[in-house]
mmCIF file of C-alpha atoms and ligand atoms in Angstrom:
data_model
loop_
_atom_site.group_PDB
_atom_site.id
_atom_site.type_symbol
_atom_site.label_atom_id
_atom_site.label_comp_id
_atom_site.label_asym_id
_atom_site.label_seq_id
_atom_site.Cartn_x
_atom_site.Cartn_y
_atom_site.Cartn_z
ATOM 1 C CA UNK A 1 0.098 -0.356 -0.026
ATOM 2 C CA UNK A 2 0.952 3.638 -1.015
ATOM 3 C CA UNK A 3 2.587 4.702 2.940
ATOM 4 C CA UNK A 4 -0.063 8.111 1.534
ATOM 5 C CA UNK A 5 -2.673 6.309 1.422
ATOM 6 C CA UNK A 6 -2.820 4.867 5.047
ATOM 7 C CA UNK A 7 -2.465 7.867 6.263
ATOM 8 C CA UNK A 8 -5.660 9.016 3.930
ATOM 9 C CA UNK A 9 -7.806 6.841 5.211
ATOM 10 C CA UNK A 10 -6.799 7.746 9.024
ATOM 11 C CA UNK A 11 -7.842 11.152 8.212
ATOM 12 C CA UNK A 12 -10.750 10.014 6.365
ATOM 13 C CA UNK A 13 -12.088 8.883 8.922
ATOM 14 C CA UNK A 14 -11.755 12.352 11.226
ATOM 15 C CA UNK A 15 -13.064 13.813 7.663
ATOM 16 C CA UNK A 16 -16.135 12.006 8.602
ATOM 17 C CA UNK A 17 -16.446 11.839 12.408
ATOM 18 C CA UNK A 18 -16.450 15.540 11.915
ATOM 19 C CA UNK A 19 -18.576 16.042 9.194
ATOM 20 C CA UNK A 20 -20.976 13.627 12.035
ATOM 21 C CA UNK A 21 -20.327 16.072 14.434
ATOM 22 C CA UNK A 22 -20.801 19.037 12.040
ATOM 23 C CA UNK A 23 -24.474 18.426 11.263
ATOM 24 C CA UNK A 24 -25.292 16.581 14.496
ATOM 25 C CA UNK A 25 -24.979 20.193 15.578
ATOM 26 C CA UNK A 26 -26.699 22.172 13.508
ATOM 27 C CA UNK A 27 -29.849 19.586 13.675
ATOM 28 C CA UNK A 28 -29.839 18.996 17.602
ATOM 29 C CA UNK A 29 -31.243 22.708 17.249
ATOM 30 C CA UNK A 30 -33.368 22.023 14.114
ATOM 31 C CA UNK A 31 -35.168 18.909 16.012
ATOM 32 C CA UNK A 32 -35.103 21.549 20.361
ATOM 33 C CA UNK A 33 -37.185 24.036 17.009
ATOM 34 C CA UNK A 34 -39.452 21.816 15.652
ATOM 35 C CA UNK A 35 -40.447 20.169 19.428
ATOM 36 C CA UNK A 36 -41.281 23.889 19.971
ATOM 37 C CA UNK A 37 -43.280 24.051 17.319
ATOM 38 C CA UNK A 38 -45.670 20.924 18.499
ATOM 39 C CA UNK A 39 -45.867 22.285 21.522
ATOM 40 C CA UNK A 40 -47.034 25.816 20.754
ATOM 41 C CA UNK A 41 -49.911 23.576 17.704
ATOM 42 C CA UNK A 42 -50.719 21.611 21.028
ATOM 43 C CA UNK A 43 -51.226 24.473 23.189
ATOM 44 C CA UNK A 44 -53.365 26.349 20.262
ATOM 45 C CA UNK A 45 -55.508 23.584 19.910
ATOM 46 C CA UNK A 46 -56.371 23.271 23.900
ATOM 47 C CA UNK A 47 -56.779 26.848 23.826
ATOM 48 C CA UNK A 48 -59.369 26.480 21.453
ATOM 49 C CA UNK A 49 -61.233 24.315 23.157
ATOM 50 C CA UNK A 50 -61.090 26.107 26.519
ATOM 51 C CA UNK A 51 -63.004 28.909 24.503
ATOM 52 C CA UNK A 52 -65.468 26.717 23.663
ATOM 53 C CA UNK A 53 -66.506 25.509 26.587
ATOM 54 C CA UNK A 54 -66.547 29.288 27.940
ATOM 55 C CA UNK A 55 -68.557 30.274 25.191
ATOM 56 C CA UNK A 56 -70.988 26.855 25.968
ATOM 57 C CA UNK A 57 -71.263 28.354 29.711
ATOM 58 C CA UNK A 58 -72.169 32.098 28.550
ATOM 59 C CA UNK A 59 -75.156 30.209 26.615
ATOM 60 C CA UNK A 60 -76.117 28.360 29.478
ATOM 61 C CA UNK A 61 -76.480 31.250 31.597
ATOM 62 C CA UNK A 62 -78.031 33.146 29.176
ATOM 63 C CA UNK A 63 -79.947 30.180 28.979
ATOM 64 C CA UNK A 64 -80.879 30.298 32.870
ATOM 65 C CA UNK A 65 -81.994 34.014 32.811
ATOM 66 C CA UNK A 66 -83.988 34.027 29.832
ATOM 67 C CA UNK A 67 -86.081 30.826 32.426
ATOM 68 C CA UNK A 68 -86.340 33.209 35.012
ATOM 69 C CA UNK A 69 -87.974 36.584 32.727
ATOM 70 C CA UNK A 70 -90.841 33.361 31.218
ATOM 71 C CA UNK A 71 -90.874 32.249 34.740
ATOM 72 C CA UNK A 72 -91.163 35.839 36.232
ATOM 73 C CA UNK A 73 -93.963 36.780 33.287
ATOM 74 C CA UNK A 74 -95.907 33.754 33.632
ATOM 75 C CA UNK A 75 -96.151 34.180 37.117
ATOM 76 C CA UNK A 76 -96.808 38.027 36.781
ATOM 77 C CA UNK A 77 -99.629 36.825 34.118
ATOM 78 C CA UNK A 78 -101.176 34.503 36.125
ATOM 79 C CA UNK A 79 -102.030 37.180 38.739
ATOM 80 C CA UNK A 80 -103.320 39.111 36.197
ATOM 81 C CA UNK A 81 -105.792 36.165 35.185
ATOM 82 C CA UNK A 82 -107.389 35.694 38.640
ATOM 83 C CA UNK A 83 -108.415 39.548 38.888
ATOM 84 C CA UNK A 84 -109.754 38.753 34.789
ATOM 85 C CA UNK A 85 -112.956 39.344 34.275
ATOM 86 C CA UNK A 86 -113.969 38.437 31.106
ATOM 87 C CA UNK A 87 -113.514 34.288 29.233
ATOM 88 C CA UNK A 88 -111.785 36.363 26.535
ATOM 89 C CA UNK A 89 -109.210 37.775 28.940
ATOM 90 C CA UNK A 90 -108.676 34.930 31.102
ATOM 91 C CA UNK A 91 -107.952 33.112 27.341
ATOM 92 C CA UNK A 92 -105.927 36.157 26.614
ATOM 93 C CA UNK A 93 -103.871 35.002 29.425
ATOM 94 C CA UNK A 94 -103.797 31.595 29.380
ATOM 95 C CA UNK A 95 -102.229 31.661 25.930
ATOM 96 C CA UNK A 96 -99.465 34.142 26.905
ATOM 97 C CA UNK A 97 -99.195 31.207 29.629
ATOM 98 C CA UNK A 98 -98.861 28.235 27.451
ATOM 99 C CA UNK A 99 -96.327 30.495 25.349
ATOM 100 C CA UNK A 100 -94.238 31.375 28.195
ATOM 101 C CA UNK A 101 -93.912 27.819 29.203
ATOM 102 C CA UNK A 102 -93.492 26.484 25.551
ATOM 103 C CA UNK A 103 -90.003 28.843 25.709
ATOM 104 C CA UNK A 104 -89.013 27.396 29.092
ATOM 105 C CA UNK A 105 -89.423 24.094 28.009
ATOM 106 C CA UNK A 106 -87.437 24.667 24.530
ATOM 107 C CA UNK A 107 -84.619 26.639 26.574
ATOM 108 C CA UNK A 108 -84.102 23.616 29.247
ATOM 109 C CA UNK A 109 -84.106 21.205 26.108
ATOM 110 C CA UNK A 110 -80.710 23.855 24.956
ATOM 111 C CA UNK A 111 -79.302 23.879 28.309
ATOM 112 C CA UNK A 112 -79.494 19.674 28.305
ATOM 113 C CA UNK A 113 -77.839 19.936 24.363
ATOM 114 C CA UNK A 114 -75.472 22.564 26.115
ATOM 115 C CA UNK A 115 -74.348 20.482 28.768
ATOM 116 C CA UNK A 116 -74.103 17.396 26.871
ATOM 117 C CA UNK A 117 -70.997 19.819 24.469
ATOM 118 C CA UNK A 118 -69.556 20.544 27.219
ATOM 119 C CA UNK A 119 -69.407 17.287 28.410
ATOM 120 C CA UNK A 120 -67.843 16.478 25.052
ATOM 121 C CA UNK A 121 -65.190 19.327 25.163
ATOM 122 C CA UNK A 122 -64.154 17.968 28.803
ATOM 123 C CA UNK A 123 -63.157 15.229 26.968
ATOM 124 C CA UNK A 124 -61.233 16.989 24.689
ATOM 125 C CA UNK A 125 -59.342 18.808 27.058
ATOM 126 C CA UNK A 126 -58.512 16.639 29.075
ATOM 127 C CA UNK A 127 -56.379 14.800 25.818
ATOM 128 C CA UNK A 128 -54.846 17.900 25.243
ATOM 129 C CA UNK A 129 -54.040 18.681 28.449
ATOM 130 C CA UNK A 130 -52.687 14.896 28.039
ATOM 131 C CA UNK A 131 -50.995 15.764 25.354
ATOM 132 C CA UNK A 132 -50.017 19.679 26.300
ATOM 133 C CA UNK A 133 -48.262 17.282 29.189
ATOM 134 C CA UNK A 134 -46.479 15.055 27.229
ATOM 135 C CA UNK A 135 -44.962 17.848 24.459
ATOM 136 C CA UNK A 136 -43.784 19.625 26.951
ATOM 137 C CA UNK A 137 -41.827 17.003 28.724
ATOM 138 C CA UNK A 138 -40.622 15.998 25.858
ATOM 139 C CA UNK A 139 -39.557 19.453 24.811
ATOM 140 C CA UNK A 140 -37.357 20.053 28.237
ATOM 141 C CA UNK A 141 -35.888 16.530 28.647
ATOM 142 C CA UNK A 142 -34.089 16.805 24.735
ATOM 143 C CA UNK A 143 -33.607 20.240 25.169
ATOM 144 C CA UNK A 144 -31.456 19.534 28.032
ATOM 145 C CA UNK A 145 -30.583 16.827 25.848
ATOM 146 C CA UNK A 146 -29.326 18.302 22.627
ATOM 147 C CA UNK A 147 -27.613 21.661 25.118
ATOM 148 C CA UNK A 148 -25.104 18.090 26.548
ATOM 149 C CA UNK A 149 -24.488 16.911 22.971
ATOM 150 C CA UNK A 150 -24.129 19.877 21.172
ATOM 151 C CA UNK A 151 -20.528 20.678 24.261
ATOM 152 C CA UNK A 152 -19.699 17.283 23.768
ATOM 153 C CA UNK A 153 -19.971 17.683 20.269
ATOM 154 C CA UNK A 154 -17.789 20.294 20.379
ATOM 155 C CA UNK A 155 -14.543 19.197 22.727
ATOM 156 C CA UNK A 156 -14.812 15.755 20.346
ATOM 157 C CA UNK A 157 -14.980 18.403 17.768
ATOM 158 C CA UNK A 158 -11.826 20.245 18.990
ATOM 159 C CA UNK A 159 -10.463 17.377 18.912
ATOM 160 C CA UNK A 160 -10.891 15.971 16.131
ATOM 161 C CA UNK A 161 -9.287 19.029 14.066
ATOM 162 C CA UNK A 162 -5.988 19.106 16.329
ATOM 163 C CA UNK A 163 -6.005 15.078 14.910
ATOM 164 C CA UNK A 164 -6.857 16.100 11.336
ATOM 165 C CA UNK A 165 -4.047 18.963 11.517
ATOM 166 C CA UNK A 166 -1.489 16.283 12.289
ATOM 167 C CA UNK A 167 -2.261 14.054 9.529
ATOM 168 C CA UNK A 168 -2.732 16.475 6.867
ATOM 169 C CA UNK A 169 0.519 17.484 7.832
ATOM 170 C CA UNK A 170 2.019 14.418 7.490
ATOM 171 C CA UNK A 171 0.869 13.529 4.375
ATOM 172 C CA UNK A 172 2.436 13.839 0.532
ATOM 173 C CA UNK A 173 0.792 17.562 -0.958
ATOM 174 C CA UNK A 174 -0.436 15.630 -3.898
ATOM 175 C CA UNK A 175 -1.589 12.748 -2.631
ATOM 176 C CA UNK A 176 -3.608 15.560 -0.185
ATOM 177 C CA UNK A 177 -4.919 17.614 -2.852
ATOM 178 C CA UNK A 178 -5.905 14.562 -5.098
ATOM 179 C CA UNK A 179 -7.947 13.540 -1.537
ATOM 180 C CA UNK A 180 -8.968 17.299 -1.355
ATOM 181 C CA UNK A 181 -10.247 17.471 -4.830
ATOM 182 C CA UNK A 182 -12.310 14.149 -4.786
ATOM 183 C CA UNK A 183 -13.383 14.370 -1.446
ATOM 184 C CA UNK A 184 -15.353 17.751 -1.600
ATOM 185 C CA UNK A 185 -16.760 16.719 -5.124
ATOM 186 C CA UNK A 186 -17.871 13.384 -3.929
ATOM 187 C CA UNK A 187 -18.070 13.301 0.121
ATOM 188 C CA UNK A 188 -15.058 10.619 0.356
ATOM 189 C CA UNK A 189 -12.514 10.105 -1.660
ATOM 190 C CA UNK A 190 -11.016 6.726 -0.063
ATOM 191 C CA UNK A 191 -12.686 3.997 -0.547
ATOM 192 C CA UNK A 192 -11.931 -0.039 0.239
ATOM 193 C CA UNK A 193 -11.876 -2.513 -2.609
ATOM 194 C CA UNK A 194 -13.238 -6.040 -1.245
ATOM 195 C CA UNK A 195 -14.262 -8.984 -3.511
ATOM 196 C CA UNK A 196 -13.759 -7.080 -6.641
ATOM 197 C CA UNK A 197 -15.631 -4.010 -5.844
ATOM 198 C CA UNK A 198 -15.297 -0.668 -4.868
ATOM 199 C CA UNK A 199 -17.128 -0.227 -1.501
ATOM 200 C CA UNK A 200 -18.508 3.167 -2.292
ATOM 201 C CA UNK A 201 -19.786 2.749 -5.733
ATOM 202 C CA UNK A 202 -20.496 -0.845 -5.819
ATOM 203 C CA UNK A 203 -19.015 -1.621 -10.005
ATOM 204 C CA UNK A 204 -16.561 -4.027 -10.089
ATOM 205 C CA UNK A 205 -13.233 -3.497 -10.512
ATOM 206 C CA UNK A 206 -11.021 -5.291 -14.183
ATOM 207 C CA UNK A 207 -8.977 -8.329 -12.750
ATOM 208 C CA UNK A 208 -5.985 -6.826 -13.825
ATOM 209 C CA UNK A 209 -7.466 -3.732 -11.832
ATOM 210 C CA UNK A 210 -7.819 -6.221 -9.164
ATOM 211 C CA UNK A 211 -4.164 -8.076 -8.710
ATOM 212 C CA UNK A 212 -2.706 -4.884 -9.020
ATOM 213 C CA UNK A 213 -4.121 -3.619 -6.065
ATOM 214 C CA UNK A 214 -3.878 -6.660 -4.100
ATOM 215 C CA UNK A 215 0.291 -6.880 -5.162
ATOM 216 C CA UNK A 216 1.501 -6.349 -1.527
ATOM 217 C CA UNK A 217 4.769 -4.897 -3.292
ATOM 218 C CA UNK A 218 2.958 -2.680 -5.175
ATOM 219 C CA UNK A 219 3.505 0.773 -2.947
ATOM 220 C CA UNK A 220 4.358 2.863 -5.876
ATOM 221 C CA UNK A 221 0.876 4.196 -7.535
ATOM 222 C CA UNK A 222 -2.699 4.811 -5.807
ATOM 223 C CA UNK A 223 -4.642 3.242 -7.318
ATOM 224 C CA UNK A 224 -8.588 5.197 -8.422
ATOM 225 C CA UNK A 225 -12.006 3.183 -8.839
ATOM 226 C CA UNK A 226 -12.646 3.712 -12.438
ATOM 227 C CA UNK A 227 -15.953 4.183 -12.177
ATOM 228 C CA UNK A 228 -16.109 6.485 -8.569
ATOM 229 C CA UNK A 229 -12.631 7.938 -8.387
ATOM 230 C CA UNK A 230 -12.404 7.394 -4.961
ATOM 231 C CA UNK A 231 -8.781 6.094 -4.155
ATOM 232 C CA UNK A 232 -8.867 2.809 -3.748
ATOM 233 C CA UNK A 233 -7.196 0.515 -0.743
ATOM 234 C CA UNK A 234 -7.284 -3.590 0.284
ATOM 235 C CA UNK A 235 -7.666 -4.902 2.990
ATOM 236 C CA UNK A 236 -6.053 -8.913 3.269
ATOM 237 C CA UNK A 237 -7.967 -9.305 6.360
ATOM 238 C CA UNK A 238 -11.019 -8.926 5.087
ATOM 239 C CA UNK A 239 -10.751 -10.802 1.675
ATOM 240 C CA UNK A 240 -13.330 -13.233 1.604
ATOM 241 C CA UNK A 241 -10.767 -16.934 0.853
ATOM 242 C CA UNK A 242 -9.779 -15.644 4.860
ATOM 243 C CA UNK A 243 -12.465 -14.125 5.768
ATOM 244 C CA UNK A 244 -13.894 -16.562 8.787
ATOM 245 C CA UNK A 245 -16.949 -18.357 8.580
ATOM 246 C CA UNK A 246 -19.390 -17.143 10.811
ATOM 247 C CA UNK A 247 -20.878 -19.877 13.808
ATOM 248 C CA UNK A 248 -25.255 -20.025 13.360
ATOM 249 C CA UNK A 249 -25.872 -20.585 16.766
ATOM 250 C CA UNK A 250 -28.030 -24.006 16.262
ATOM 251 C CA UNK A 251 -31.986 -23.569 17.046
ATOM 252 C CA UNK A 252 -32.065 -25.497 20.617
ATOM 253 C CA UNK A 253 -29.038 -23.045 21.388
ATOM 254 C CA UNK A 254 -30.306 -19.937 20.899
ATOM 255 C CA UNK A 255 -33.962 -20.964 22.229
ATOM 256 C CA UNK A 256 -32.075 -22.175 25.851
ATOM 257 C CA UNK A 257 -29.880 -18.563 25.823
ATOM 258 C CA UNK A 258 -33.685 -17.013 25.389
ATOM 259 C CA UNK A 259 -34.550 -17.981 28.789
HETATM 260 ZN ZN1 ZN B 1 -16.223 2.994 -7.214
#
């Protein structure tokens, strides 16, 4: 293997980890912001339900006051009826009383309907209370986790940046500029070749190139994948003829293990 290639493999591992840390530091505040939005949405839904409950209560207060008005009117008319002198007057008063009673019945029915709506709304409010408590707890937990993780990421990133600087200083200028150029366009610049395939783009290597790559004495050239252009390396310990076979656990053994 070309001496710079080994260093590039290590550099890439640190570049990938640095990118992961940077991505995480960007993603976590967005994640927290999306949870804040969710809490606000649940709060909004709960406020709408509370508003509807208040509306039903106001409606019932009006209905009760209207019932009292009709009852008072009815009582007044009854007194007038006691002093009535003609059947025409009595009939007119009776109509008034019947009308008032019909209104009272209508209002009382409407009041029962309102109470039923309120019951439904109270159930919805309980669900909204639970949803809000859940969303708030999740937000608080994730906010703490994000703060802690970002602080850890910053420390790790600083360490990795120091390592990267030291590693880059050890690599030849031409190898480094090739690495940077490919990494910039492809995301990663070095890829393992395994079973005659580039593991980054999955394309097969021609037999001659595969043989050249596996040639232990070849320390001169760095070989690039003909398909994706990444620098290829070969790890003999991972090649299939030498790969250890994974022992397959018998069904009986796995049952015993799970007891
Ligand atoms: Zn490739």
